[in-house]
Amino acid sequence: CGQDNLDVFDATRLATRLLGDSIATNMFMLGYAWQKGAVPLGEQAILSAIALNGAAIKMNQNAFLWGRRAAYDLAKVIEAAADDQDRPADHHRNVSESVEESLQRRIDMLTRYQSRRYAKRYEDLVARTRDAETRVSGAAGPLTTAVTRYAFKLMAYKDEYEVARLYTDGTFLQSVKNTFEGDYKLQFNLAPPVLSPRDKQTGHLQKMTFGPWMLTAFRVLAPLRVLRGTPLDIFGYSDERRMERQLIADYFTTVDGLLPTLTAENISLAAEIAAIPEQIRGYGHVKEEHLAKAKMSEQALLARYRGETTGDTLKAAA
């Protein structure tokens, strides 16, 4: 399109800061493009289309207007987005400004996820890692950052109890209320391992559609997260849940195995190993496929690490 026809800025951040939801980004960008003369439609036609669509009419119309303002004076809009006054509260979107804040937020989330005891297990692993890295490097660095992030990722796996908690802690329903207007009906597309049928050809779980009554079921299920991982956890016997618990145990074993032989030379490699869970994504069969590849990468990195450690030990002995 040519450099003169390209405008680059963080529309998602601006839309979220100004309107409280990243879903407003598309309409914000439409308003920007329209004000620039790139959309061959009248303003009233667009506003009428928003009204006819019936979803979050006020927010979308405001997003369109903010986009127009950004096209006219982007600096003023950025300034407005930096002003905390009259902005919808959306604190969970705030980015942590330090390692300590990032750690504390994860501890708090794991406490809500399961219990303070569960979060303490995570906190202690990070502390052991930080102490070991500080011993050899003088300060916490990439290894501590990786363990802080990925131990949490594995420990906060999204099972049935967590889905129920997230739907019923008030955040979801408030978001729906802020986004949609008028009469609407909620439906939930879920693939619980205990209930969902499997595709006859692929063997993959198929999603099922549940009506609004699922919110009541979620409210009953959420407090039962105290049963997670115990013999009374009926969901915990599925292959996927067993695998998720095993991943946590394996990760703790791997990290604790790295720390005694940590040196300034192999610390970057140790951080790569600690970041392997980044490759484990998705749910169900998608997660299984990513896991197989991640395990292969992990074994290769561990072989390198052990080789380097052995070499370092021989050098020290010499």
mmCIF file of C-alpha atoms in Angstrom:
data_model
loop_
_atom_site.group_PDB
_atom_site.id
_atom_site.type_symbol
_atom_site.label_atom_id
_atom_site.label_comp_id
_atom_site.label_asym_id
_atom_site.label_seq_id
_atom_site.Cartn_x
_atom_site.Cartn_y
_atom_site.Cartn_z
ATOM 1 C CA CYS A 1 0.000 0.000 0.000
ATOM 2 C CA GLY A 2 3.025 2.271 0.225
ATOM 3 C CA GLN A 3 4.640 3.842 3.256
ATOM 4 C CA ASP A 4 2.576 7.035 2.956
ATOM 5 C CA ASN A 5 -0.644 5.020 3.186
ATOM 6 C CA LEU A 6 0.325 3.012 6.267
ATOM 7 C CA ASP A 7 -0.474 4.110 9.839
ATOM 8 C CA VAL A 8 0.940 2.028 12.692
ATOM 9 C CA PHE A 9 -0.222 2.260 16.316
ATOM 10 C CA ASP A 10 -1.524 -0.035 19.066
ATOM 11 C CA ALA A 11 -5.252 0.069 18.343
ATOM 12 C CA THR A 12 -6.015 -2.814 20.704
ATOM 13 C CA ARG A 13 -4.394 -1.060 23.646
ATOM 14 C CA LEU A 14 -6.155 2.235 22.912
ATOM 15 C CA ALA A 15 -9.569 0.624 22.409
ATOM 16 C CA THR A 16 -9.209 -1.440 25.567
ATOM 17 C CA ARG A 17 -8.069 1.509 27.667
ATOM 18 C CA LEU A 18 -10.821 3.785 26.363
ATOM 19 C CA LEU A 19 -13.726 1.346 26.221
ATOM 20 C CA GLY A 20 -12.832 -1.393 28.671
ATOM 21 C CA ASP A 21 -12.798 -4.309 26.220
ATOM 22 C CA SER A 22 -10.453 -5.353 23.408
ATOM 23 C CA ILE A 23 -13.507 -6.443 21.402
ATOM 24 C CA ALA A 24 -13.969 -2.737 20.598
ATOM 25 C CA THR A 25 -10.760 -2.730 18.537
ATOM 26 C CA ASN A 26 -12.380 -3.642 15.213
ATOM 27 C CA MET A 27 -14.938 -0.834 15.391
ATOM 28 C CA PHE A 28 -12.226 1.560 16.561
ATOM 29 C CA MET A 29 -10.185 0.697 13.459
ATOM 30 C CA LEU A 30 -13.243 1.059 11.247
ATOM 31 C CA GLY A 31 -13.799 4.559 12.616
ATOM 32 C CA TYR A 32 -10.153 5.387 11.968
ATOM 33 C CA ALA A 33 -10.319 4.132 8.370
ATOM 34 C CA TRP A 34 -13.646 5.905 7.753
ATOM 35 C CA GLN A 35 -12.291 9.236 8.970
ATOM 36 C CA LYS A 36 -9.318 8.782 6.631
ATOM 37 C CA GLY A 37 -11.724 8.400 3.714
ATOM 38 C CA ALA A 38 -10.994 4.731 3.097
ATOM 39 C CA VAL A 39 -14.540 3.415 3.638
ATOM 40 C CA PRO A 40 -17.086 4.314 0.896
ATOM 41 C CA LEU A 41 -20.115 4.449 3.222
ATOM 42 C CA GLY A 42 -21.940 7.249 4.989
ATOM 43 C CA GLU A 43 -21.598 7.707 8.726
ATOM 44 C CA GLN A 44 -25.302 7.151 9.318
ATOM 45 C CA ALA A 45 -25.232 3.880 7.394
ATOM 46 C CA ILE A 46 -22.503 2.540 9.664
ATOM 47 C CA LEU A 47 -24.182 3.713 12.873
ATOM 48 C CA SER A 48 -27.489 2.217 11.700
ATOM 49 C CA ALA A 49 -25.759 -1.093 10.957
ATOM 50 C CA ILE A 50 -24.348 -1.129 14.478
ATOM 51 C CA ALA A 51 -27.826 -0.514 15.894
ATOM 52 C CA LEU A 52 -29.395 -3.205 13.697
ATOM 53 C CA ASN A 53 -26.766 -5.710 14.796
ATOM 54 C CA GLY A 54 -27.978 -5.151 18.354
ATOM 55 C CA ALA A 55 -24.756 -6.168 20.129
ATOM 56 C CA ALA A 56 -23.220 -3.637 22.534
ATOM 57 C CA ILE A 57 -24.648 -0.765 20.494
ATOM 58 C CA LYS A 58 -23.407 2.062 22.687
ATOM 59 C CA MET A 59 -19.906 0.645 23.053
ATOM 60 C CA ASN A 60 -19.521 0.008 19.316
ATOM 61 C CA GLN A 61 -20.786 3.443 18.374
ATOM 62 C CA ASN A 62 -18.390 5.000 20.878
ATOM 63 C CA ALA A 63 -15.548 2.858 19.515
ATOM 64 C CA PHE A 64 -16.320 4.099 16.011
ATOM 65 C CA LEU A 65 -16.245 7.691 17.288
ATOM 66 C CA TRP A 66 -12.955 7.189 19.148
ATOM 67 C CA GLY A 67 -11.451 5.749 15.971
ATOM 68 C CA ARG A 68 -12.484 8.876 14.069
ATOM 69 C CA ARG A 69 -10.903 11.029 16.769
ATOM 70 C CA ALA A 70 -7.682 9.012 16.531
ATOM 71 C CA ALA A 71 -7.525 9.626 12.782
ATOM 72 C CA TYR A 72 -7.945 13.364 13.403
ATOM 73 C CA ASP A 73 -5.570 13.741 16.376
ATOM 74 C CA LEU A 74 -3.882 10.510 17.490
ATOM 75 C CA ALA A 75 -1.774 12.245 20.134
ATOM 76 C CA LYS A 76 -4.889 13.557 21.907
ATOM 77 C CA VAL A 77 -6.482 10.095 21.892
ATOM 78 C CA ILE A 78 -3.324 8.521 23.316
ATOM 79 C CA GLU A 79 -3.382 11.198 26.014
ATOM 80 C CA ALA A 80 -7.027 10.441 26.771
ATOM 81 C CA ALA A 81 -6.273 6.722 26.997
ATOM 82 C CA ALA A 82 -3.575 7.455 29.564
ATOM 83 C CA ASP A 83 -6.065 9.281 31.775
ATOM 84 C CA ASP A 84 -7.617 7.000 34.400
ATOM 85 C CA GLN A 85 -10.778 9.072 34.786
ATOM 86 C CA ASP A 86 -14.047 7.597 33.516
ATOM 87 C CA ARG A 87 -12.387 4.432 32.248
ATOM 88 C CA PRO A 88 -14.088 1.080 32.924
ATOM 89 C CA ALA A 89 -12.196 -0.919 35.539
ATOM 90 C CA ASP A 90 -10.293 -3.762 33.899
ATOM 91 C CA HIS A 91 -7.453 -4.425 36.287
ATOM 92 C CA HIS A 92 -6.805 -7.996 35.156
ATOM 93 C CA ARG A 93 -5.465 -6.596 31.875
ATOM 94 C CA ASN A 94 -2.736 -4.585 33.587
ATOM 95 C CA VAL A 95 0.756 -5.861 32.800
ATOM 96 C CA SER A 96 3.022 -6.612 35.759
ATOM 97 C CA GLU A 97 5.800 -4.047 36.069
ATOM 98 C CA SER A 98 8.302 -6.216 37.970
ATOM 99 C CA VAL A 99 9.254 -9.847 38.563
ATOM 100 C CA GLU A 100 7.994 -9.538 42.136
ATOM 101 C CA GLU A 101 4.593 -8.275 41.004
ATOM 102 C CA SER A 102 4.352 -10.987 38.369
ATOM 103 C CA LEU A 103 5.160 -13.643 40.975
ATOM 104 C CA GLN A 104 2.682 -12.298 43.529
ATOM 105 C CA ARG A 105 -0.131 -12.170 40.974
ATOM 106 C CA ARG A 106 0.490 -15.792 40.075
ATOM 107 C CA ILE A 107 0.578 -16.808 43.738
ATOM 108 C CA ASP A 108 -2.762 -15.083 44.286
ATOM 109 C CA MET A 109 -4.242 -16.736 41.202
ATOM 110 C CA LEU A 110 -3.113 -20.216 42.237
ATOM 111 C CA THR A 111 -4.565 -19.620 45.690
ATOM 112 C CA ARG A 112 -7.935 -18.873 44.075
ATOM 113 C CA TYR A 113 -7.414 -21.744 41.655
ATOM 114 C CA GLN A 114 -6.864 -24.338 44.368
ATOM 115 C CA SER A 115 -5.532 -23.295 47.785
ATOM 116 C CA ARG A 116 -2.794 -21.401 49.610
ATOM 117 C CA ARG A 117 -0.944 -24.694 50.108
ATOM 118 C CA TYR A 118 -0.975 -25.322 46.362
ATOM 119 C CA ALA A 119 0.326 -21.805 45.685
ATOM 120 C CA LYS A 120 3.042 -22.250 48.341
ATOM 121 C CA ARG A 121 4.411 -25.226 46.442
ATOM 122 C CA TYR A 122 4.796 -22.983 43.395
ATOM 123 C CA GLU A 123 6.263 -20.133 45.432
ATOM 124 C CA ASP A 124 8.883 -22.422 46.963
ATOM 125 C CA LEU A 125 10.034 -23.705 43.555
ATOM 126 C CA VAL A 126 10.501 -20.151 42.299
ATOM 127 C CA ALA A 127 12.393 -19.269 45.490
ATOM 128 C CA ARG A 128 14.749 -22.237 45.079
ATOM 129 C CA THR A 129 15.371 -21.243 41.468
ATOM 130 C CA ARG A 130 15.977 -17.599 42.339
ATOM 131 C CA ASP A 131 18.466 -18.550 45.071
ATOM 132 C CA ALA A 132 20.378 -20.888 42.747
ATOM 133 C CA GLU A 133 20.516 -18.374 39.905
ATOM 134 C CA THR A 134 21.586 -15.584 42.256
ATOM 135 C CA ARG A 135 24.346 -17.804 43.603
ATOM 136 C CA VAL A 136 25.933 -18.232 40.165
ATOM 137 C CA SER A 137 24.933 -14.986 38.411
ATOM 138 C CA GLY A 138 24.563 -12.482 41.210
ATOM 139 C CA ALA A 139 20.859 -11.874 40.544
ATOM 140 C CA ALA A 140 17.660 -13.523 39.350
ATOM 141 C CA GLY A 141 17.459 -13.621 35.572
ATOM 142 C CA PRO A 142 16.107 -15.651 32.644
ATOM 143 C CA LEU A 143 15.889 -18.949 34.516
ATOM 144 C CA THR A 144 13.853 -17.475 37.377
ATOM 145 C CA THR A 145 11.633 -15.687 34.872
ATOM 146 C CA ALA A 146 11.028 -18.920 32.938
ATOM 147 C CA VAL A 147 10.190 -20.939 36.058
ATOM 148 C CA THR A 148 7.912 -18.169 37.362
ATOM 149 C CA ARG A 149 5.973 -18.220 34.110
ATOM 150 C CA TYR A 150 5.880 -21.878 33.138
ATOM 151 C CA ALA A 151 5.471 -23.595 36.484
ATOM 152 C CA PHE A 152 2.373 -21.448 36.804
ATOM 153 C CA LYS A 153 1.218 -22.349 33.291
ATOM 154 C CA LEU A 154 1.355 -26.055 34.129
ATOM 155 C CA MET A 155 -0.157 -25.750 37.596
ATOM 156 C CA ALA A 156 -3.103 -23.628 36.428
ATOM 157 C CA TYR A 157 -4.329 -26.128 33.823
ATOM 158 C CA LYS A 158 -7.917 -25.435 32.862
ATOM 159 C CA ASP A 159 -9.997 -28.377 34.030
ATOM 160 C CA GLU A 160 -13.718 -28.641 34.769
ATOM 161 C CA TYR A 161 -13.405 -26.996 38.179
ATOM 162 C CA GLU A 162 -11.469 -24.037 36.816
ATOM 163 C CA VAL A 163 -13.921 -23.505 33.950
ATOM 164 C CA ALA A 164 -16.731 -23.490 36.507
ATOM 165 C CA ARG A 165 -14.885 -21.013 38.742
ATOM 166 C CA LEU A 166 -14.111 -18.625 35.905
ATOM 167 C CA TYR A 167 -17.706 -18.589 34.702
ATOM 168 C CA THR A 168 -19.111 -17.923 38.167
ATOM 169 C CA ASP A 169 -16.658 -15.564 39.887
ATOM 170 C CA GLY A 170 -18.606 -12.561 38.522
ATOM 171 C CA THR A 171 -16.098 -11.443 35.886
ATOM 172 C CA PHE A 172 -17.657 -13.322 32.968
ATOM 173 C CA LEU A 173 -21.247 -12.231 33.611
ATOM 174 C CA GLN A 174 -20.155 -8.618 34.121
ATOM 175 C CA SER A 175 -18.283 -8.748 30.809
ATOM 176 C CA VAL A 176 -21.380 -10.086 29.054
ATOM 177 C CA LYS A 177 -23.489 -7.353 30.624
ATOM 178 C CA ASN A 178 -21.031 -4.681 29.485
ATOM 179 C CA THR A 179 -20.815 -6.053 25.946
ATOM 180 C CA PHE A 180 -24.379 -7.067 25.025
ATOM 181 C CA GLU A 181 -27.755 -5.395 25.392
ATOM 182 C CA GLY A 182 -31.352 -6.549 25.189
ATOM 183 C CA ASP A 183 -32.633 -10.108 25.435
ATOM 184 C CA TYR A 184 -29.985 -12.768 24.898
ATOM 185 C CA LYS A 185 -29.475 -16.422 25.729
ATOM 186 C CA LEU A 186 -26.218 -18.044 26.800
ATOM 187 C CA GLN A 187 -25.036 -21.329 25.330
ATOM 188 C CA PHE A 188 -21.845 -23.168 26.243
ATOM 189 C CA ASN A 189 -19.880 -25.361 23.843
ATOM 190 C CA LEU A 190 -17.884 -27.802 25.945
ATOM 191 C CA ALA A 191 -16.129 -31.134 25.545
ATOM 192 C CA PRO A 192 -15.915 -32.625 29.051
ATOM 193 C CA PRO A 193 -13.882 -35.869 28.819
ATOM 194 C CA VAL A 194 -16.333 -37.721 31.049
ATOM 195 C CA LEU A 195 -19.412 -36.916 28.926
ATOM 196 C CA SER A 196 -18.389 -36.014 25.384
ATOM 197 C CA PRO A 197 -18.609 -38.583 22.570
ATOM 198 C CA ARG A 198 -15.594 -39.224 20.366
ATOM 199 C CA ASP A 199 -15.411 -38.835 16.623
ATOM 200 C CA LYS A 200 -15.544 -42.324 15.104
ATOM 201 C CA GLN A 201 -12.825 -41.558 12.566
ATOM 202 C CA THR A 202 -10.360 -39.444 14.559
ATOM 203 C CA GLY A 203 -11.137 -40.523 18.109
ATOM 204 C CA HIS A 204 -11.138 -36.874 19.195
ATOM 205 C CA LEU A 205 -13.641 -35.560 21.722
ATOM 206 C CA GLN A 206 -16.596 -33.732 20.167
ATOM 207 C CA LYS A 207 -18.012 -30.580 21.701
ATOM 208 C CA MET A 208 -21.541 -30.561 23.066
ATOM 209 C CA THR A 209 -23.875 -27.580 23.408
ATOM 210 C CA PHE A 210 -25.311 -26.802 26.842
ATOM 211 C CA GLY A 211 -27.963 -24.203 27.680
ATOM 212 C CA PRO A 212 -28.091 -21.456 30.343
ATOM 213 C CA TRP A 213 -28.696 -24.064 33.059
ATOM 214 C CA MET A 214 -24.946 -24.763 32.918
ATOM 215 C CA LEU A 215 -24.353 -21.650 35.027
ATOM 216 C CA THR A 216 -26.184 -23.359 37.874
ATOM 217 C CA ALA A 217 -24.107 -26.480 37.363
ATOM 218 C CA PHE A 218 -20.951 -24.349 37.349
ATOM 219 C CA ARG A 219 -21.932 -22.750 40.663
ATOM 220 C CA VAL A 220 -22.275 -26.199 42.209
ATOM 221 C CA LEU A 221 -19.046 -27.467 40.658
ATOM 222 C CA ALA A 222 -16.721 -24.521 41.392
ATOM 223 C CA PRO A 223 -16.413 -25.069 45.190
ATOM 224 C CA LEU A 224 -15.638 -28.744 44.572
ATOM 225 C CA ARG A 225 -12.184 -27.804 43.291
ATOM 226 C CA VAL A 226 -10.953 -28.838 46.752
ATOM 227 C CA LEU A 227 -11.373 -32.394 45.434
ATOM 228 C CA ARG A 228 -8.961 -31.781 42.537
ATOM 229 C CA GLY A 229 -6.305 -34.501 42.451
ATOM 230 C CA THR A 230 -7.853 -36.529 45.281
ATOM 231 C CA PRO A 231 -9.473 -39.996 44.971
ATOM 232 C CA LEU A 232 -12.876 -38.224 45.015
ATOM 233 C CA ASP A 233 -12.040 -36.194 41.891
ATOM 234 C CA ILE A 234 -14.251 -37.902 39.288
ATOM 235 C CA PHE A 235 -12.722 -35.826 36.492
ATOM 236 C CA GLY A 236 -9.192 -36.603 37.596
ATOM 237 C CA TYR A 237 -9.246 -40.164 36.279
ATOM 238 C CA SER A 238 -9.324 -39.156 32.618
ATOM 239 C CA ASP A 239 -6.125 -39.569 30.586
ATOM 240 C CA GLU A 240 -5.864 -35.811 30.003
ATOM 241 C CA ARG A 241 -6.102 -34.903 33.684
ATOM 242 C CA ARG A 242 -3.586 -37.590 34.639
ATOM 243 C CA MET A 243 -1.243 -36.227 31.992
ATOM 244 C CA GLU A 244 -1.589 -32.665 33.293
ATOM 245 C CA ARG A 245 -0.764 -33.689 36.853
ATOM 246 C CA GLN A 246 2.205 -35.713 35.619
ATOM 247 C CA LEU A 247 3.518 -32.705 33.684
ATOM 248 C CA ILE A 248 3.589 -30.693 36.920
ATOM 249 C CA ALA A 249 5.460 -33.424 38.778
ATOM 250 C CA ASP A 250 7.934 -33.844 35.918
ATOM 251 C CA TYR A 251 8.553 -30.101 35.705
ATOM 252 C CA PHE A 252 9.382 -29.832 39.409
ATOM 253 C CA THR A 253 11.726 -32.818 39.102
ATOM 254 C CA THR A 254 13.436 -31.329 36.038
ATOM 255 C CA VAL A 255 13.948 -27.873 37.531
ATOM 256 C CA ASP A 256 15.154 -29.221 40.852
ATOM 257 C CA GLY A 257 17.563 -31.446 38.910
ATOM 258 C CA LEU A 258 19.035 -28.458 37.071
ATOM 259 C CA LEU A 259 19.735 -26.275 40.088
ATOM 260 C CA PRO A 260 22.617 -28.173 41.774
ATOM 261 C CA THR A 261 24.723 -28.149 38.576
ATOM 262 C CA LEU A 262 23.879 -24.608 37.501
ATOM 263 C CA THR A 263 26.780 -22.474 36.277
ATOM 264 C CA ALA A 264 27.123 -19.089 34.610
ATOM 265 C CA GLU A 265 27.925 -20.930 31.357
ATOM 266 C CA ASN A 266 24.867 -23.222 31.244
ATOM 267 C CA ILE A 267 22.257 -20.931 32.765
ATOM 268 C CA SER A 268 20.884 -19.856 29.374
ATOM 269 C CA LEU A 269 20.432 -23.500 28.398
ATOM 270 C CA ALA A 270 18.720 -24.197 31.719
ATOM 271 C CA ALA A 271 16.310 -21.331 30.997
ATOM 272 C CA GLU A 272 15.505 -22.905 27.604
ATOM 273 C CA ILE A 273 14.684 -26.183 29.321
ATOM 274 C CA ALA A 274 12.511 -24.406 31.903
ATOM 275 C CA ALA A 275 10.612 -22.696 29.062
ATOM 276 C CA ILE A 276 9.663 -25.936 27.287
ATOM 277 C CA PRO A 277 6.008 -25.721 28.520
ATOM 278 C CA GLU A 278 5.599 -22.729 26.175
ATOM 279 C CA GLN A 279 5.347 -25.320 23.392
ATOM 280 C CA ILE A 280 2.503 -27.210 25.083
ATOM 281 C CA ARG A 281 -0.661 -25.520 23.857
ATOM 282 C CA GLY A 282 -4.323 -26.230 23.227
ATOM 283 C CA TYR A 283 -6.621 -28.868 24.654
ATOM 284 C CA GLY A 284 -7.371 -32.513 23.989
ATOM 285 C CA HIS A 285 -5.704 -34.030 20.931
ATOM 286 C CA VAL A 286 -4.143 -30.668 19.993
ATOM 287 C CA LYS A 287 -2.385 -30.569 23.347
ATOM 288 C CA GLU A 288 -1.223 -34.165 22.945
ATOM 289 C CA GLU A 289 0.397 -33.360 19.598
ATOM 290 C CA HIS A 290 2.204 -30.325 20.995
ATOM 291 C CA LEU A 291 3.274 -32.303 24.059
ATOM 292 C CA ALA A 292 4.952 -34.998 21.972
ATOM 293 C CA LYS A 293 7.027 -32.383 20.128
ATOM 294 C CA ALA A 294 7.834 -30.534 23.355
ATOM 295 C CA LYS A 295 9.107 -33.710 25.006
ATOM 296 C CA MET A 296 11.423 -34.367 22.078
ATOM 297 C CA SER A 297 12.826 -30.841 22.345
ATOM 298 C CA GLU A 298 13.212 -31.223 26.101
ATOM 299 C CA GLN A 299 15.171 -34.464 25.784
ATOM 300 C CA ALA A 300 17.540 -32.879 23.263
ATOM 301 C CA LEU A 301 18.126 -29.852 25.507
ATOM 302 C CA LEU A 302 18.637 -32.010 28.585
ATOM 303 C CA ALA A 303 21.190 -34.111 26.723
ATOM 304 C CA ARG A 304 23.086 -30.926 25.835
ATOM 305 C CA TYR A 305 22.839 -29.676 29.416
ATOM 306 C CA ARG A 306 24.139 -32.910 30.892
ATOM 307 C CA GLY A 307 26.958 -32.982 28.383
ATOM 308 C CA GLU A 308 27.954 -29.417 29.188
ATOM 309 C CA THR A 309 27.696 -30.062 32.914
ATOM 310 C CA THR A 310 29.886 -33.153 32.630
ATOM 311 C CA GLY A 311 32.444 -31.179 30.655
ATOM 312 C CA ASP A 312 32.413 -28.364 33.229
ATOM 313 C CA THR A 313 32.911 -30.890 36.017
ATOM 314 C CA LEU A 314 35.907 -32.447 34.249
ATOM 315 C CA LYS A 315 37.449 -29.030 33.662
ATOM 316 C CA ALA A 316 37.020 -28.158 37.332
ATOM 317 C CA ALA A 317 38.602 -31.475 38.371
ATOM 318 C CA ALA A 318 41.561 -30.874 36.046
#
